[in-house]
Tab-separated table of C-alpha atoms in Angstrom:
chain	number	residue	atom	x	y	z
A	1	UNK	CA	0.000	0.000	0.000
A	2	UNK	CA	1.257	3.513	-0.810
A	3	UNK	CA	1.860	5.622	2.281
A	4	UNK	CA	-0.228	8.463	0.842
A	5	UNK	CA	-3.248	6.139	0.656
A	6	UNK	CA	-3.262	6.073	4.487
A	7	UNK	CA	-3.726	9.859	4.608
A	8	UNK	CA	-7.388	10.956	4.675
A	9	UNK	CA	-8.587	11.879	1.200
A	10	UNK	CA	-10.068	15.158	2.431
A	11	UNK	CA	-6.577	16.340	3.430
A	12	UNK	CA	-5.232	15.479	-0.022
A	13	UNK	CA	-8.168	17.272	-1.667
A	14	UNK	CA	-7.537	20.357	0.484
A	15	UNK	CA	-3.925	20.447	-0.680
A	16	UNK	CA	-4.877	19.651	-4.281
A	17	UNK	CA	-7.256	22.636	-4.320
A	18	UNK	CA	-4.488	24.899	-2.969
A	19	UNK	CA	-2.161	23.641	-5.712
A	20	UNK	CA	-4.785	24.360	-8.372
A	21	UNK	CA	-5.474	27.822	-6.952
A	22	UNK	CA	-1.736	28.604	-6.991
A	23	UNK	CA	-1.382	27.450	-10.619
A	24	UNK	CA	-4.412	29.462	-11.721
A	25	UNK	CA	-2.729	32.383	-9.961
A	26	UNK	CA	0.394	31.948	-12.107
A	27	UNK	CA	2.613	29.624	-10.037
A	28	UNK	CA	4.292	26.674	-11.734
A	29	UNK	CA	3.051	23.211	-10.877
A	30	UNK	CA	6.529	22.258	-9.683
A	31	UNK	CA	6.571	25.136	-7.185
A	32	UNK	CA	2.951	24.634	-6.066
A	33	UNK	CA	3.380	20.898	-5.482
A	34	UNK	CA	6.791	21.461	-3.913
A	35	UNK	CA	5.133	23.628	-1.254
A	36	UNK	CA	2.921	20.714	-0.137
A	37	UNK	CA	3.861	18.837	3.047
A	38	UNK	CA	6.243	15.990	2.104
A	39	UNK	CA	3.976	13.276	3.548
A	40	UNK	CA	1.071	14.504	1.424
A	41	UNK	CA	3.027	15.283	-1.733
A	42	UNK	CA	2.908	11.969	-3.678
A	43	UNK	CA	-0.875	11.649	-3.372
A	44	UNK	CA	-1.475	15.334	-4.001
A	45	UNK	CA	0.707	15.308	-7.109
A	46	UNK	CA	-1.235	12.357	-8.536
A	47	UNK	CA	-4.569	14.082	-7.818
A	48	UNK	CA	-3.332	17.462	-9.126
A	49	UNK	CA	-2.114	15.964	-12.394
A	50	UNK	CA	-5.470	14.232	-12.885
A	51	UNK	CA	-7.278	17.519	-12.183
A	52	UNK	CA	-5.093	19.538	-14.583
A	53	UNK	CA	-5.683	17.012	-17.368
A	54	UNK	CA	-9.451	17.493	-17.000
A	55	UNK	CA	-9.551	21.159	-15.973
A	56	UNK	CA	-11.238	22.486	-19.129
A	57	UNK	CA	-14.161	20.116	-18.618
A	58	UNK	CA	-14.294	20.837	-14.879
A	59	UNK	CA	-14.449	24.600	-15.402
A	60	UNK	CA	-17.200	24.228	-17.999
A	61	UNK	CA	-19.183	22.033	-15.586
A	62	UNK	CA	-18.703	24.521	-12.767
A	63	UNK	CA	-20.086	27.274	-15.032
A	64	UNK	CA	-23.254	25.228	-15.541
A	65	UNK	CA	-23.628	24.306	-11.872
A	66	UNK	CA	-22.667	27.723	-10.476
A	67	UNK	CA	-22.902	30.412	-13.195
A	68	UNK	CA	-21.833	33.053	-10.692
A	69	UNK	CA	-18.164	32.264	-10.108
A	70	UNK	CA	-17.455	31.562	-6.423
A	71	UNK	CA	-14.363	32.764	-4.553
A	72	UNK	CA	-11.020	31.414	-5.763
A	73	UNK	CA	-10.612	28.838	-2.909
A	74	UNK	CA	-14.168	27.506	-3.367
A	75	UNK	CA	-13.771	27.430	-7.149
A	76	UNK	CA	-10.481	25.492	-6.874
A	77	UNK	CA	-11.974	22.861	-4.553
A	78	UNK	CA	-15.149	22.537	-6.625
A	79	UNK	CA	-13.252	22.285	-9.924
A	80	UNK	CA	-10.849	19.737	-8.419
A	81	UNK	CA	-13.771	17.524	-7.407
A	82	UNK	CA	-15.563	17.957	-10.752
A	83	UNK	CA	-12.393	17.115	-12.672
A	84	UNK	CA	-12.015	13.879	-10.717
A	85	UNK	CA	-15.715	12.966	-10.797
A	86	UNK	CA	-16.036	13.546	-14.545
A	87	UNK	CA	-13.265	11.080	-15.395
A	88	UNK	CA	-15.842	8.276	-15.100
A	89	UNK	CA	-14.062	4.912	-15.465
A	90	UNK	CA	-10.660	6.527	-14.805
A	91	UNK	CA	-11.772	8.313	-11.627
A	92	UNK	CA	-9.315	7.538	-8.794
A	93	UNK	CA	-12.127	7.110	-6.235
A	94	UNK	CA	-15.806	6.238	-6.384
A	95	UNK	CA	-18.247	9.146	-6.725
A	96	UNK	CA	-19.741	8.863	-3.223
A	97	UNK	CA	-16.302	8.940	-1.587
A	98	UNK	CA	-15.154	11.906	-3.673
A	99	UNK	CA	-18.239	13.986	-2.870
A	100	UNK	CA	-18.158	13.066	0.815
A	101	UNK	CA	-14.442	13.859	1.173
A	102	UNK	CA	-14.642	17.100	-0.830
A	103	UNK	CA	-17.375	18.364	1.490
A	104	UNK	CA	-15.277	17.222	4.451
A	105	UNK	CA	-12.319	19.174	3.040
A	106	UNK	CA	-14.504	22.304	2.935
A	107	UNK	CA	-15.794	21.759	6.483
A	108	UNK	CA	-12.246	21.388	7.828
A	109	UNK	CA	-11.013	24.546	6.087
A	110	UNK	CA	-12.069	27.528	8.273
A	111	UNK	CA	-12.544	29.926	5.339
A	112	UNK	CA	-14.583	27.368	3.370
A	113	UNK	CA	-16.690	25.881	6.152
A	114	UNK	CA	-19.684	28.112	5.410
A	115	UNK	CA	-19.550	27.087	1.723
A	116	UNK	CA	-19.655	23.324	2.407
A	117	UNK	CA	-23.453	23.068	1.780
A	118	UNK	CA	-23.063	24.949	-1.540
A	119	UNK	CA	-20.235	22.624	-2.649
A	120	UNK	CA	-22.277	19.598	-1.578
A	121	UNK	CA	-25.323	20.791	-3.540
A	122	UNK	CA	-23.262	21.392	-6.722
A	123	UNK	CA	-21.583	18.002	-6.607
A	124	UNK	CA	-24.789	16.079	-5.861
A	125	UNK	CA	-26.540	17.858	-8.708
A	126	UNK	CA	-23.671	16.807	-10.981
A	127	UNK	CA	-24.178	13.176	-9.962
A	128	UNK	CA	-27.942	13.403	-10.613
A	129	UNK	CA	-27.594	15.128	-14.006
A	130	UNK	CA	-24.216	13.739	-15.026
A	131	UNK	CA	-25.116	12.451	-18.500
A	132	UNK	CA	-26.906	15.663	-19.507
A	133	UNK	CA	-24.203	17.960	-18.130
A	134	UNK	CA	-21.341	16.028	-19.737
A	135	UNK	CA	-23.141	15.991	-23.089
A	136	UNK	CA	-23.609	19.740	-22.815
A	137	UNK	CA	-19.959	20.579	-22.091
A	138	UNK	CA	-18.716	18.110	-24.737
A	139	UNK	CA	-19.853	20.687	-27.323
A	140	UNK	CA	-17.239	23.125	-25.975
A	141	UNK	CA	-13.795	22.426	-27.564
A	142	UNK	CA	-11.937	23.646	-24.454
A	143	UNK	CA	-13.915	21.185	-22.319
A	144	UNK	CA	-13.591	18.420	-24.910
A	145	UNK	CA	-9.802	18.680	-25.281
A	146	UNK	CA	-8.835	20.279	-21.937
A	147	UNK	CA	-6.575	22.906	-23.512
A	148	UNK	CA	-7.036	26.697	-23.745
A	149	UNK	CA	-8.788	27.966	-26.893
A	150	UNK	CA	-5.656	29.692	-28.266
A	151	UNK	CA	-3.607	26.481	-27.832
A	152	UNK	CA	-6.271	24.480	-29.682
A	153	UNK	CA	-6.356	26.982	-32.546
A	154	UNK	CA	-2.567	27.073	-32.868
A	155	UNK	CA	-2.207	23.287	-32.781
A	156	UNK	CA	-4.953	22.808	-35.397
A	157	UNK	CA	-3.389	25.428	-37.683
A	158	UNK	CA	0.172	24.096	-37.427
A	159	UNK	CA	-0.610	20.360	-37.378
A	160	UNK	CA	-3.857	19.967	-39.370
A	161	UNK	CA	-3.501	16.180	-39.695
A	162	UNK	CA	-1.972	15.478	-36.264
A	163	UNK	CA	-3.632	17.911	-33.857
A	164	UNK	CA	-6.043	15.404	-32.310
A	165	UNK	CA	-3.322	12.840	-31.620
A	166	UNK	CA	-1.136	15.612	-30.185
A	167	UNK	CA	-3.804	16.758	-27.739
A	168	UNK	CA	-4.714	13.202	-26.771
A	169	UNK	CA	-1.041	12.493	-26.048
A	170	UNK	CA	-0.914	15.601	-23.840
A	171	UNK	CA	-3.800	14.231	-21.781
A	172	UNK	CA	-2.174	10.828	-21.296
A	173	UNK	CA	0.219	9.880	-18.516
A	174	UNK	CA	3.821	9.797	-19.690
A	175	UNK	CA	5.820	6.583	-19.246
A	176	UNK	CA	8.911	6.467	-17.061
A	177	UNK	CA	11.976	6.192	-19.300
A	178	UNK	CA	15.525	5.607	-18.101
A	179	UNK	CA	18.832	6.265	-19.873
A	180	UNK	CA	21.431	3.580	-19.204
A	181	UNK	CA	24.923	4.877	-18.408
A	182	UNK	CA	26.862	2.723	-20.859
A	183	UNK	CA	30.136	3.687	-19.200
A	184	UNK	CA	28.962	1.551	-16.261
A	185	UNK	CA	26.739	-1.167	-17.765
A	186	UNK	CA	24.952	-2.290	-20.928
A	187	UNK	CA	21.250	-2.036	-21.731
A	188	UNK	CA	20.995	-5.857	-21.813
A	189	UNK	CA	22.665	-6.265	-18.404
A	190	UNK	CA	20.583	-3.501	-16.890
A	191	UNK	CA	17.346	-5.076	-18.147
A	192	UNK	CA	18.378	-8.219	-16.264
A	193	UNK	CA	18.813	-6.143	-13.096
A	194	UNK	CA	15.304	-4.744	-13.504
A	195	UNK	CA	13.893	-8.207	-14.084
A	196	UNK	CA	15.619	-9.495	-10.936
A	197	UNK	CA	14.036	-6.606	-9.012
A	198	UNK	CA	10.593	-7.515	-10.353
A	199	UNK	CA	10.327	-4.430	-12.583
A	200	UNK	CA	9.018	-5.025	-16.112
A	201	UNK	CA	10.768	-2.978	-18.818
A	202	UNK	CA	11.546	-2.847	-22.525
A	203	UNK	CA	14.548	-1.402	-24.415
A	204	UNK	CA	13.865	1.893	-26.176
A	205	UNK	CA	16.098	3.765	-28.627
A	206	UNK	CA	19.894	3.484	-28.362
A	207	UNK	CA	20.394	3.433	-24.585
A	208	UNK	CA	16.854	3.803	-23.234
A	209	UNK	CA	14.652	1.560	-21.106
A	210	UNK	CA	10.920	2.184	-20.612
A	211	UNK	CA	9.356	0.853	-17.408
A	212	UNK	CA	5.992	-0.881	-17.514
A	213	UNK	CA	5.066	0.987	-14.312
A	214	UNK	CA	6.669	4.129	-12.896
A	215	UNK	CA	8.716	3.713	-9.752
A	216	UNK	CA	10.302	5.981	-7.159
A	217	UNK	CA	13.954	6.542	-8.084
A	218	UNK	CA	15.010	5.159	-4.707
A	219	UNK	CA	13.566	1.807	-5.733
A	220	UNK	CA	15.223	1.705	-9.167
A	221	UNK	CA	18.204	-0.680	-9.159
A	222	UNK	CA	21.522	1.103	-9.525
A	223	UNK	CA	20.078	4.622	-9.668
A	224	UNK	CA	22.017	5.840	-6.615
A	225	UNK	CA	25.181	4.232	-8.037
A	226	UNK	CA	24.882	6.061	-11.379
A	227	UNK	CA	23.845	3.147	-13.592
A	228	UNK	CA	20.832	5.027	-14.971
A	229	UNK	CA	19.158	8.426	-15.156
A	230	UNK	CA	15.533	9.384	-15.748
A	231	UNK	CA	15.259	10.957	-19.209
A	232	UNK	CA	12.618	10.903	-21.935
A	233	UNK	CA	13.571	9.056	-25.116
A	234	UNK	CA	13.304	12.206	-27.272
A	235	UNK	CA	15.802	13.987	-25.002
A	236	UNK	CA	18.141	10.999	-25.345
A	237	UNK	CA	18.756	11.915	-29.000
A	238	UNK	CA	20.640	15.142	-28.236
A	239	UNK	CA	24.045	13.596	-27.484
A	240	UNK	CA	24.217	11.157	-30.422
A	241	UNK	CA	22.878	13.752	-32.878
A	242	UNK	CA	25.481	16.311	-31.840
A	243	UNK	CA	28.552	14.099	-31.371
A	244	UNK	CA	28.267	11.110	-33.743
A	245	UNK	CA	30.982	11.364	-36.397
A	246	UNK	CA	32.205	14.774	-35.205
A	247	UNK	CA	35.918	15.194	-35.813
A	248	UNK	CA	38.345	17.442	-33.976
A	249	UNK	CA	41.217	17.428	-31.501
A	250	UNK	CA	40.652	15.109	-28.538
A	251	UNK	CA	39.035	15.896	-26.235
A	252	UNK	CA	36.365	17.771	-28.149
A	253	UNK	CA	35.496	21.142	-26.639
A	254	UNK	CA	31.750	21.098	-25.992
A	255	UNK	CA	29.370	23.755	-24.655
A	256	UNK	CA	26.034	22.838	-23.118
A	257	UNK	CA	24.127	26.119	-22.882
A	258	UNK	CA	20.983	26.274	-20.683
A	259	UNK	CA	22.152	22.966	-19.179
A	260	UNK	CA	20.123	22.500	-15.969
A	261	UNK	CA	19.111	20.097	-14.552
A	262	UNK	CA	21.911	18.296	-16.383
A	263	UNK	CA	20.332	15.285	-18.086
A	264	UNK	CA	21.736	16.081	-21.518
A	265	UNK	CA	25.002	17.312	-19.956
A	266	UNK	CA	25.500	13.897	-18.392
A	267	UNK	CA	24.582	12.079	-21.598
A	268	UNK	CA	27.166	14.066	-23.595
A	269	UNK	CA	29.836	12.985	-21.086
A	270	UNK	CA	28.617	9.369	-21.112
A	271	UNK	CA	28.568	9.299	-24.912
A	272	UNK	CA	32.104	10.556	-25.651
A	273	UNK	CA	35.320	11.816	-24.049
A	274	UNK	CA	34.761	15.563	-24.164
A	275	UNK	CA	35.823	18.676	-22.253
A	276	UNK	CA	32.451	20.138	-21.386
A	277	UNK	CA	31.335	23.555	-20.155
A	278	UNK	CA	27.794	23.550	-18.732
A	279	UNK	CA	26.003	26.876	-18.320
A	280	UNK	CA	22.778	27.822	-16.627
A	281	UNK	CA	21.468	31.198	-15.542
A	282	UNK	CA	20.126	29.806	-12.234
A	283	UNK	CA	22.742	29.052	-9.559
A	284	UNK	CA	20.425	26.687	-7.668
A	285	UNK	CA	19.789	24.695	-10.837
A	286	UNK	CA	23.550	24.566	-11.448
A	287	UNK	CA	23.801	22.701	-8.153
A	288	UNK	CA	21.442	20.099	-9.620
A	289	UNK	CA	23.811	19.680	-12.593
A	290	UNK	CA	26.678	19.117	-10.159
A	291	UNK	CA	24.662	16.628	-8.086
A	292	UNK	CA	23.632	14.669	-11.177
A	293	UNK	CA	27.184	14.486	-12.500
A	294	UNK	CA	28.553	13.475	-9.102
A	295	UNK	CA	26.052	10.590	-8.864
A	296	UNK	CA	27.145	9.416	-12.326
A	297	UNK	CA	30.863	9.871	-11.697
A	298	UNK	CA	31.237	12.582	-14.376
A	299	UNK	CA	33.009	15.946	-14.425
A	300	UNK	CA	32.315	19.226	-16.236
A	301	UNK	CA	33.039	22.923	-15.832
A	302	UNK	CA	29.757	24.260	-14.436
A	303	UNK	CA	29.114	28.003	-14.570
A	304	UNK	CA	26.116	29.982	-13.335
A	305	UNK	CA	25.721	32.603	-16.054
A	306	UNK	CA	23.453	33.868	-18.801
A	307	UNK	CA	24.678	32.153	-21.968
A	308	UNK	CA	23.867	35.314	-23.944
A	309	UNK	CA	26.097	37.445	-21.662
A	310	UNK	CA	29.510	36.400	-23.004
A	311	UNK	CA	31.707	38.554	-20.716
A	312	UNK	CA	30.236	36.780	-17.678
A	313	UNK	CA	31.525	33.320	-18.652
A	314	UNK	CA	33.372	33.005	-21.981
A	315	UNK	CA	37.144	32.442	-21.690
A	316	UNK	CA	37.891	32.897	-25.405
A	317	UNK	CA	37.862	29.137	-26.027
A	318	UNK	CA	36.061	28.185	-29.255
A	319	UNK	CA	33.955	25.024	-29.335
A	320	UNK	CA	33.772	21.952	-31.547
A	321	UNK	CA	30.162	21.387	-30.559
A	322	UNK	CA	27.427	23.431	-28.903
A	323	UNK	CA	24.159	22.115	-27.517
A	324	UNK	CA	21.568	24.885	-27.276
A	325	UNK	CA	18.629	23.369	-25.425
A	326	UNK	CA	16.812	26.679	-25.590
A	327	UNK	CA	14.218	28.028	-23.139
A	328	UNK	CA	10.804	27.360	-24.678
A	329	UNK	CA	7.076	26.998	-24.055
A	330	UNK	CA	7.385	23.367	-22.947
A	331	UNK	CA	4.470	22.559	-25.258
A	332	UNK	CA	6.019	19.162	-26.008
A	333	UNK	CA	6.183	17.997	-22.382
A	334	UNK	CA	2.607	18.767	-21.305
A	335	UNK	CA	1.914	15.143	-20.427
A	336	UNK	CA	4.716	15.339	-17.830
A	337	UNK	CA	3.819	18.891	-16.736
A	338	UNK	CA	0.053	19.276	-17.272
A	339	UNK	CA	0.085	22.757	-15.694
A	340	UNK	CA	1.985	24.198	-18.690
A	341	UNK	CA	-1.077	24.497	-20.930
A	342	UNK	CA	-2.918	26.575	-18.296
A	343	UNK	CA	0.089	28.794	-17.485
A	344	UNK	CA	1.184	29.729	-21.004
A	345	UNK	CA	-0.246	32.753	-22.800
A	346	UNK	CA	-0.358	33.249	-26.593
A	347	UNK	CA	1.987	36.242	-26.260
A	348	UNK	CA	4.655	33.968	-24.722
A	349	UNK	CA	5.532	32.479	-28.109
A	350	UNK	CA	6.899	35.686	-29.637
A	351	UNK	CA	8.857	36.529	-26.470
A	352	UNK	CA	10.393	33.037	-26.281
A	353	UNK	CA	11.191	33.040	-30.004
A	354	UNK	CA	13.109	36.324	-29.570
A	355	UNK	CA	15.070	34.816	-26.663
A	356	UNK	CA	15.909	31.712	-28.727
A	357	UNK	CA	17.022	33.848	-31.698
A	358	UNK	CA	19.257	35.933	-29.401
A	359	UNK	CA	20.941	32.831	-27.983
A	360	UNK	CA	21.517	31.413	-31.462
A	361	UNK	CA	23.017	34.705	-32.648
A	362	UNK	CA	25.358	35.015	-29.642
A	363	UNK	CA	26.534	31.384	-29.517
A	364	UNK	CA	27.024	30.732	-33.247
A	365	UNK	CA	30.259	32.824	-33.459
A	366	UNK	CA	31.767	30.667	-30.667
A	367	UNK	CA	31.684	27.583	-32.897
A	368	UNK	CA	34.847	26.527	-34.733
A	369	UNK	CA	34.642	26.199	-38.540
A	370	UNK	CA	33.492	22.648	-39.237
A	371	UNK	CA	31.894	22.494	-35.793
A	372	UNK	CA	28.247	21.726	-35.029
A	373	UNK	CA	25.478	23.378	-33.078
A	374	UNK	CA	22.404	21.352	-32.111
A	375	UNK	CA	19.380	23.570	-31.528
A	376	UNK	CA	16.679	21.860	-29.496
A	377	UNK	CA	13.408	22.778	-27.815
A	378	UNK	CA	10.814	20.646	-26.044
A	379	UNK	CA	8.141	22.333	-28.153
A	380	UNK	CA	5.715	21.346	-30.901
A	381	UNK	CA	5.101	24.940	-32.036
A	382	UNK	CA	6.678	26.102	-35.310
A	383	UNK	CA	7.834	29.450	-33.906
A	384	UNK	CA	10.201	27.583	-31.586
A	385	UNK	CA	11.281	25.054	-34.213
A	386	UNK	CA	11.199	25.150	-37.991
A	387	UNK	CA	10.382	28.874	-38.254
A	388	UNK	CA	13.249	29.764	-35.909
A	389	UNK	CA	15.788	27.758	-37.891
A	390	UNK	CA	14.512	28.986	-41.262
A	391	UNK	CA	15.088	32.569	-40.099
A	392	UNK	CA	18.534	31.702	-38.704
A	393	UNK	CA	19.645	30.059	-41.965
A	394	UNK	CA	18.430	33.110	-43.889
A	395	UNK	CA	20.687	35.345	-41.774
A	396	UNK	CA	23.797	33.135	-41.644
A	397	UNK	CA	25.426	32.124	-44.929
A	398	UNK	CA	27.997	29.968	-43.127
A	399	UNK	CA	25.330	27.728	-41.517
A	400	UNK	CA	24.460	24.390	-43.132
A	401	UNK	CA	21.441	22.401	-41.939
A	402	UNK	CA	22.515	18.769	-41.610
A	403	UNK	CA	20.013	15.875	-41.636
A	404	UNK	CA	18.122	16.116	-38.354
A	405	UNK	CA	14.738	15.049	-36.980
A	406	UNK	CA	12.977	18.421	-36.970
A	407	UNK	CA	9.734	18.143	-35.004
A	408	UNK	CA	9.216	14.940	-33.022
A	409	UNK	CA	5.544	14.780	-32.050
A	410	UNK	CA	4.122	12.932	-29.041
A	411	UNK	CA	1.500	10.453	-30.171
A	412	UNK	CA	3.246	10.035	-33.541
A	413	UNK	CA	5.841	7.522	-34.677
A	414	UNK	CA	8.989	9.511	-35.423
A	415	UNK	CA	9.944	9.435	-39.109
A	416	UNK	CA	13.666	9.994	-38.542
A	417	UNK	CA	16.012	7.023	-39.251
A	418	UNK	CA	17.061	5.524	-35.928
A	419	UNK	CA	14.288	7.294	-34.041
A	420	UNK	CA	11.541	5.286	-35.711
A	421	UNK	CA	12.174	2.406	-33.306
A	422	UNK	CA	9.395	3.900	-31.214
A	423	UNK	CA	6.178	2.220	-32.347
A	424	UNK	CA	4.546	2.843	-28.978
A	425	UNK	CA	4.821	6.629	-29.449
A	426	UNK	CA	6.580	6.935	-26.113
A	427	UNK	CA	8.560	10.149	-26.724
A	428	UNK	CA	7.779	13.720	-25.695
A	429	UNK	CA	7.382	16.515	-28.236
A	430	UNK	CA	10.727	17.899	-29.342
A	431	UNK	CA	12.432	19.852	-32.104
A	432	UNK	CA	16.008	19.247	-33.246
A	433	UNK	CA	18.038	21.049	-35.918
A	434	UNK	CA	21.705	20.156	-36.420
A	435	UNK	CA	23.730	23.041	-37.894
A	436	UNK	CA	27.301	22.888	-39.177
A	437	UNK	CA	29.539	25.912	-39.641
A	438	UNK	CA	31.100	25.897	-43.095
A	439	UNK	CA	34.899	26.015	-43.141
A	440	UNK	CA	34.983	28.800	-45.758
């Protein structure tokens, strides 16, 4: 039995509602869930993710049941309950228990106690009129797909034949994928370790393993000893794309810009003998890079600096290879971070695209002739992928676009040679463009 299942559901629902209220107020899901008491956190995260994946429907239902919007704390608790109740066969608890415990959560929250009868009346009416109410909100695209209207419109416009599969993938739970540290063990040997531990898994990609069921990292064999790291299969393509066949003096000089939390940094060091500089603007996140590398027995020069502010970090050393894993909307990792769709605004795209273009412009001159830059974003939007690179190539005559995957879409089998070993559509949404600097 999970420890969080021993905690009263009403306490978890209280915390879940606070998480939802914080996210609707602009906080990231990571920060909102991180503020929850540690004993409650696993259960609250599971509930919060389920709520966020059904929030469009829940808000539409709340509008029908209570046209006059209640206070933010009441609305968050009511929408949390409606999101969970409306999942029907996938609901984590039976309807009676959910209603009873939601009302209990209101009663045990001093500021909500007076609203407990109102919440009870709304939820019981939903149960009585469930079929009619669900049919009514199903006509609303935001409720049907559980994404904001602008996100729906953009996805339909940019991916006219894939948009439904994309949105469905966003609403699914992501699998847990591990990257095997092949400096320490092989994929085949590690799969045997998992089998011995009673964990079902399948090989995925070059050095990946996908678990049948997610597990706490503390229970994953060899994790503490650096045998594996948690990393999505799409992210596992950065190191081989950038370094395979790259020639230069040994060790290759490599820059990982925007490196935190260090997953791709570590993979670059596992993949080849390189001298690596890892940058990130956030000093706390740089500590996470260090911790990850220490666990894996790897070493890099780690610098807390803005990659675009050259005087703050650049020593004059030119690089054979640069990985620019650029700040982006995160539109490709919504299944892992379901809060993203509700936090992003349509105006964010232009701002992020400008930031990406600035980083490309500043870092490109640091690349040696014949060197490579891999531009990557965990985004499915064109402004952060193909449009960005088209503009860059138009402004830089010495940049050559090498064969690269382009947009990898969740819910779609990748069409890139070597990536198309993913028939189960397990990867996140990503964009990769591999650029080479001409020697002339």
